[in-house]
């Protein structure tokens, strides 16, 4: 900016300083205009690197009919700005297992029984994830943090599978009675015929 009268005080501000993960440093942002002098206000914006983090998936089985030995099936999908993420990822389990998991058609598949967890290690920040559980007959599922974005902090996606004994409803009871009624009538008819035959003897 040229032709500013000498003696004027100035102040330069960056409107979005220290935003969106950037750290802003500045020099010469305030001062007084001097004759025949060029002044400079310099701003440096540096974005902090967000570290990689871990994604843990946990499974809990409960209910009077819940099978704690059953293997529940899960899939993990990962996406970045380029689309589906399909790189090999490292994992560890709370039972001591560890290794690497490969993507098949953009999905990582694994199983968990009651109390088991699997942790996917070192997922890059900004990676979007979705954990899906295959439907199991008779089980209801409660889940938290099953989808989201890796933000540099460890995340746990928790699944709770519950299966309880079914309590017969009025409609169910009526259906059962309707199915049993013909058999009961036939049994009564046979008993009546037998007693009638016995009485004639």
mmCIF file of C-alpha atoms in Angstrom:
data_model
loop_
_atom_site.group_PDB
_atom_site.id
_atom_site.type_symbol
_atom_site.label_atom_id
_atom_site.label_comp_id
_atom_site.label_asym_id
_atom_site.label_seq_id
_atom_site.Cartn_x
_atom_site.Cartn_y
_atom_site.Cartn_z
ATOM 1 C CA UNK A 1 0.000 0.000 0.000
ATOM 2 C CA UNK A 2 1.562 3.300 -1.072
ATOM 3 C CA UNK A 3 1.155 7.036 -0.441
ATOM 4 C CA UNK A 4 0.075 6.696 3.181
ATOM 5 C CA UNK A 5 0.686 9.936 5.107
ATOM 6 C CA UNK A 6 3.535 9.805 7.604
ATOM 7 C CA UNK A 7 2.598 9.811 11.260
ATOM 8 C CA UNK A 8 -0.445 7.542 10.914
ATOM 9 C CA UNK A 9 -0.644 4.552 13.199
ATOM 10 C CA UNK A 10 -1.575 1.236 11.620
ATOM 11 C CA UNK A 11 -2.661 -2.246 12.669
ATOM 12 C CA UNK A 12 -3.035 -5.260 10.356
ATOM 13 C CA UNK A 13 -5.097 -8.255 11.476
ATOM 14 C CA UNK A 14 -5.690 -11.667 9.899
ATOM 15 C CA UNK A 15 -9.397 -12.389 10.222
ATOM 16 C CA UNK A 16 -9.097 -16.179 10.391
ATOM 17 C CA UNK A 17 -5.865 -16.426 12.355
ATOM 18 C CA UNK A 18 -5.319 -19.613 14.373
ATOM 19 C CA UNK A 19 -8.303 -21.337 12.722
ATOM 20 C CA UNK A 20 -8.863 -24.727 11.083
ATOM 21 C CA UNK A 21 -5.754 -26.221 12.648
ATOM 22 C CA UNK A 22 -3.410 -23.419 11.572
ATOM 23 C CA UNK A 23 -1.062 -21.591 13.943
ATOM 24 C CA UNK A 24 -0.526 -17.945 13.001
ATOM 25 C CA UNK A 25 2.630 -15.947 13.747
ATOM 26 C CA UNK A 26 3.089 -12.309 12.718
ATOM 27 C CA UNK A 27 5.646 -9.489 12.796
ATOM 28 C CA UNK A 28 5.275 -5.784 12.055
ATOM 29 C CA UNK A 29 1.491 -5.927 12.270
ATOM 30 C CA UNK A 30 1.369 -2.623 14.196
ATOM 31 C CA UNK A 31 3.402 0.575 13.938
ATOM 32 C CA UNK A 32 3.600 4.170 12.733
ATOM 33 C CA UNK A 33 4.080 5.228 9.120
ATOM 34 C CA UNK A 34 7.445 6.951 8.608
ATOM 35 C CA UNK A 35 8.635 9.226 5.798
ATOM 36 C CA UNK A 36 10.607 7.480 3.024
ATOM 37 C CA UNK A 37 10.429 4.159 4.855
ATOM 38 C CA UNK A 38 8.913 0.873 3.681
ATOM 39 C CA UNK A 39 7.319 -1.121 6.457
ATOM 40 C CA UNK A 40 6.277 -4.766 6.241
ATOM 41 C CA UNK A 41 3.626 -6.729 8.131
ATOM 42 C CA UNK A 42 4.339 -10.434 7.696
ATOM 43 C CA UNK A 43 2.057 -13.325 8.586
ATOM 44 C CA UNK A 44 3.050 -16.996 8.689
ATOM 45 C CA UNK A 45 0.376 -19.700 8.883
ATOM 46 C CA UNK A 46 1.515 -23.205 9.676
ATOM 47 C CA UNK A 47 -0.854 -26.134 9.987
ATOM 48 C CA UNK A 48 -0.267 -28.485 12.866
ATOM 49 C CA UNK A 49 0.042 -32.109 11.807
ATOM 50 C CA UNK A 50 -2.749 -34.233 13.289
ATOM 51 C CA UNK A 51 -1.325 -37.542 14.505
ATOM 52 C CA UNK A 52 -2.600 -40.939 13.481
ATOM 53 C CA UNK A 53 -4.857 -42.662 16.029
ATOM 54 C CA UNK A 54 -6.451 -46.010 16.852
ATOM 55 C CA UNK A 55 -9.977 -47.296 16.237
ATOM 56 C CA UNK A 56 -11.205 -49.985 18.642
ATOM 57 C CA UNK A 57 -14.319 -52.107 18.050
ATOM 58 C CA UNK A 58 -15.803 -53.883 21.088
ATOM 59 C CA UNK A 59 -18.552 -56.501 21.376
ATOM 60 C CA UNK A 60 -20.702 -57.342 24.402
ATOM 61 C CA UNK A 61 -23.316 -60.118 24.478
ATOM 62 C CA UNK A 62 -26.088 -60.073 27.053
ATOM 63 C CA UNK A 63 -29.607 -61.340 27.714
ATOM 64 C CA UNK A 64 -31.029 -64.626 28.968
ATOM 65 C CA UNK A 65 -30.592 -66.257 25.528
ATOM 66 C CA UNK A 66 -27.365 -64.502 24.522
ATOM 67 C CA UNK A 67 -24.626 -66.872 23.313
ATOM 68 C CA UNK A 68 -21.296 -65.610 24.677
ATOM 69 C CA UNK A 69 -19.403 -68.082 22.457
ATOM 70 C CA UNK A 70 -21.025 -66.965 19.213
ATOM 71 C CA UNK A 71 -18.838 -65.183 16.655
ATOM 72 C CA UNK A 72 -20.521 -61.995 15.487
ATOM 73 C CA UNK A 73 -19.495 -60.782 12.014
ATOM 74 C CA UNK A 74 -18.341 -57.225 11.370
ATOM 75 C CA UNK A 75 -17.051 -55.184 8.429
ATOM 76 C CA UNK A 76 -15.045 -51.969 8.476
ATOM 77 C CA UNK A 77 -15.028 -49.526 5.566
ATOM 78 C CA UNK A 78 -12.621 -46.595 5.322
ATOM 79 C CA UNK A 79 -12.773 -43.594 3.001
ATOM 80 C CA UNK A 80 -10.655 -40.545 2.294
ATOM 81 C CA UNK A 81 -11.029 -37.691 -0.179
ATOM 82 C CA UNK A 82 -9.891 -40.003 -2.999
ATOM 83 C CA UNK A 83 -12.572 -42.608 -2.273
ATOM 84 C CA UNK A 84 -12.392 -46.028 -0.637
ATOM 85 C CA UNK A 85 -9.264 -46.614 1.437
ATOM 86 C CA UNK A 86 -7.894 -50.117 0.811
ATOM 87 C CA UNK A 87 -4.395 -50.133 2.306
ATOM 88 C CA UNK A 88 -3.356 -53.003 4.568
ATOM 89 C CA UNK A 89 -3.988 -52.020 8.212
ATOM 90 C CA UNK A 90 -2.422 -53.299 11.421
ATOM 91 C CA UNK A 91 -4.574 -54.655 14.241
ATOM 92 C CA UNK A 92 -4.296 -56.075 17.739
ATOM 93 C CA UNK A 93 -6.827 -57.972 19.854
ATOM 94 C CA UNK A 94 -7.357 -57.983 23.590
ATOM 95 C CA UNK A 95 -6.884 -61.768 23.559
ATOM 96 C CA UNK A 96 -3.297 -61.320 22.376
ATOM 97 C CA UNK A 97 -3.791 -61.716 18.632
ATOM 98 C CA UNK A 98 -2.193 -59.225 16.251
ATOM 99 C CA UNK A 99 -1.341 -58.884 12.574
ATOM 100 C CA UNK A 100 -2.419 -57.121 9.401
ATOM 101 C CA UNK A 101 -5.811 -57.046 7.705
ATOM 102 C CA UNK A 102 -6.307 -56.746 3.948
ATOM 103 C CA UNK A 103 -9.227 -55.072 2.240
ATOM 104 C CA UNK A 104 -11.558 -57.202 0.108
ATOM 105 C CA UNK A 105 -13.710 -55.118 -2.234
ATOM 106 C CA UNK A 106 -13.093 -52.105 -0.013
ATOM 107 C CA UNK A 107 -14.100 -53.869 3.214
ATOM 108 C CA UNK A 108 -12.170 -55.279 6.159
ATOM 109 C CA UNK A 109 -13.935 -58.279 7.730
ATOM 110 C CA UNK A 110 -13.525 -59.671 11.248
ATOM 111 C CA UNK A 111 -15.448 -61.471 14.005
ATOM 112 C CA UNK A 112 -15.842 -60.827 17.729
ATOM 113 C CA UNK A 113 -17.288 -62.913 20.541
ATOM 114 C CA UNK A 114 -18.487 -61.585 23.884
ATOM 115 C CA UNK A 115 -15.919 -59.350 25.570
ATOM 116 C CA UNK A 116 -13.538 -59.288 22.619
ATOM 117 C CA UNK A 117 -12.086 -56.121 21.124
ATOM 118 C CA UNK A 118 -10.039 -55.417 18.026
ATOM 119 C CA UNK A 119 -7.953 -52.260 17.637
ATOM 120 C CA UNK A 120 -6.938 -50.901 14.235
ATOM 121 C CA UNK A 121 -3.644 -49.142 14.787
ATOM 122 C CA UNK A 122 -2.379 -45.881 13.315
ATOM 123 C CA UNK A 123 -5.277 -44.768 11.119
ATOM 124 C CA UNK A 124 -4.536 -41.426 9.416
ATOM 125 C CA UNK A 125 -6.369 -38.291 10.507
ATOM 126 C CA UNK A 126 -9.270 -37.334 8.234
ATOM 127 C CA UNK A 127 -10.064 -40.941 7.378
ATOM 128 C CA UNK A 128 -13.804 -41.630 7.525
ATOM 129 C CA UNK A 129 -14.857 -44.986 8.977
ATOM 130 C CA UNK A 130 -18.013 -47.099 9.233
ATOM 131 C CA UNK A 131 -18.340 -50.302 11.266
ATOM 132 C CA UNK A 132 -21.249 -52.578 10.298
ATOM 133 C CA UNK A 133 -22.457 -55.726 12.050
ATOM 134 C CA UNK A 134 -24.189 -58.518 10.150
ATOM 135 C CA UNK A 135 -27.753 -59.121 11.332
ATOM 136 C CA UNK A 136 -28.176 -62.075 13.691
ATOM 137 C CA UNK A 137 -31.536 -63.772 14.245
ATOM 138 C CA UNK A 138 -33.192 -62.868 17.525
ATOM 139 C CA UNK A 139 -30.583 -60.298 18.599
ATOM 140 C CA UNK A 140 -31.129 -56.597 19.098
ATOM 141 C CA UNK A 141 -28.107 -54.348 18.654
ATOM 142 C CA UNK A 142 -27.156 -51.123 20.407
ATOM 143 C CA UNK A 143 -24.131 -49.299 19.020
ATOM 144 C CA UNK A 144 -22.186 -46.131 19.670
ATOM 145 C CA UNK A 145 -19.566 -44.328 17.558
ATOM 146 C CA UNK A 146 -20.028 -46.888 14.748
ATOM 147 C CA UNK A 147 -19.199 -44.221 12.152
ATOM 148 C CA UNK A 148 -17.202 -41.006 12.151
ATOM 149 C CA UNK A 149 -13.901 -39.384 11.177
ATOM 150 C CA UNK A 150 -10.475 -40.051 12.638
ATOM 151 C CA UNK A 151 -9.410 -36.811 14.309
ATOM 152 C CA UNK A 152 -6.103 -37.655 15.953
ATOM 153 C CA UNK A 153 -7.724 -39.142 19.064
ATOM 154 C CA UNK A 154 -8.429 -42.814 19.808
ATOM 155 C CA UNK A 155 -12.047 -43.852 19.183
ATOM 156 C CA UNK A 156 -14.055 -46.865 20.398
ATOM 157 C CA UNK A 157 -17.038 -48.199 18.446
ATOM 158 C CA UNK A 158 -19.049 -50.266 20.940
ATOM 159 C CA UNK A 159 -21.640 -52.914 20.027
ATOM 160 C CA UNK A 160 -24.011 -54.594 22.506
ATOM 161 C CA UNK A 161 -25.939 -57.656 21.271
ATOM 162 C CA UNK A 162 -28.911 -58.703 23.396
ATOM 163 C CA UNK A 163 -31.109 -61.770 23.086
ATOM 164 C CA UNK A 164 -33.855 -62.581 25.608
ATOM 165 C CA UNK A 165 -36.465 -65.310 25.806
ATOM 166 C CA UNK A 166 -39.598 -64.293 23.945
ATOM 167 C CA UNK A 167 -42.693 -63.647 26.061
ATOM 168 C CA UNK A 168 -45.822 -64.917 24.271
ATOM 169 C CA UNK A 169 -48.178 -62.143 23.245
ATOM 170 C CA UNK A 170 -51.977 -62.390 23.201
ATOM 171 C CA UNK A 171 -51.928 -62.755 19.421
ATOM 172 C CA UNK A 172 -49.306 -65.492 19.633
ATOM 173 C CA UNK A 173 -51.331 -67.344 22.293
ATOM 174 C CA UNK A 174 -54.486 -67.112 20.196
ATOM 175 C CA UNK A 175 -52.664 -68.523 17.180
ATOM 176 C CA UNK A 176 -51.358 -71.460 19.200
ATOM 177 C CA UNK A 177 -54.864 -72.185 20.534
ATOM 178 C CA UNK A 178 -56.319 -72.098 17.035
ATOM 179 C CA UNK A 179 -53.699 -74.611 15.894
ATOM 180 C CA UNK A 180 -54.309 -76.907 18.877
ATOM 181 C CA UNK A 181 -58.118 -76.719 18.789
ATOM 182 C CA UNK A 182 -58.684 -79.228 15.936
ATOM 183 C CA UNK A 183 -56.369 -81.754 17.598
ATOM 184 C CA UNK A 184 -58.134 -81.312 20.939
ATOM 185 C CA UNK A 185 -61.541 -81.780 19.318
ATOM 186 C CA UNK A 186 -60.377 -84.934 17.563
ATOM 187 C CA UNK A 187 -59.009 -86.344 20.828
ATOM 188 C CA UNK A 188 -62.268 -85.617 22.628
ATOM 189 C CA UNK A 189 -64.258 -87.246 19.837
ATOM 190 C CA UNK A 190 -62.145 -90.412 20.011
ATOM 191 C CA UNK A 191 -62.504 -90.500 23.814
ATOM 192 C CA UNK A 192 -66.312 -90.107 23.538
ATOM 193 C CA UNK A 193 -66.527 -92.900 20.961
ATOM 194 C CA UNK A 194 -64.417 -95.188 23.131
ATOM 195 C CA UNK A 195 -66.511 -94.558 26.210
ATOM 196 C CA UNK A 196 -69.708 -95.135 24.178
ATOM 197 C CA UNK A 197 -68.377 -98.400 22.856
ATOM 198 C CA UNK A 198 -67.386 -99.490 26.363
ATOM 199 C CA UNK A 199 -70.840 -98.688 27.710
ATOM 200 C CA UNK A 200 -72.514 -100.921 25.093
ATOM 201 C CA UNK A 201 -70.405 -103.866 26.193
#
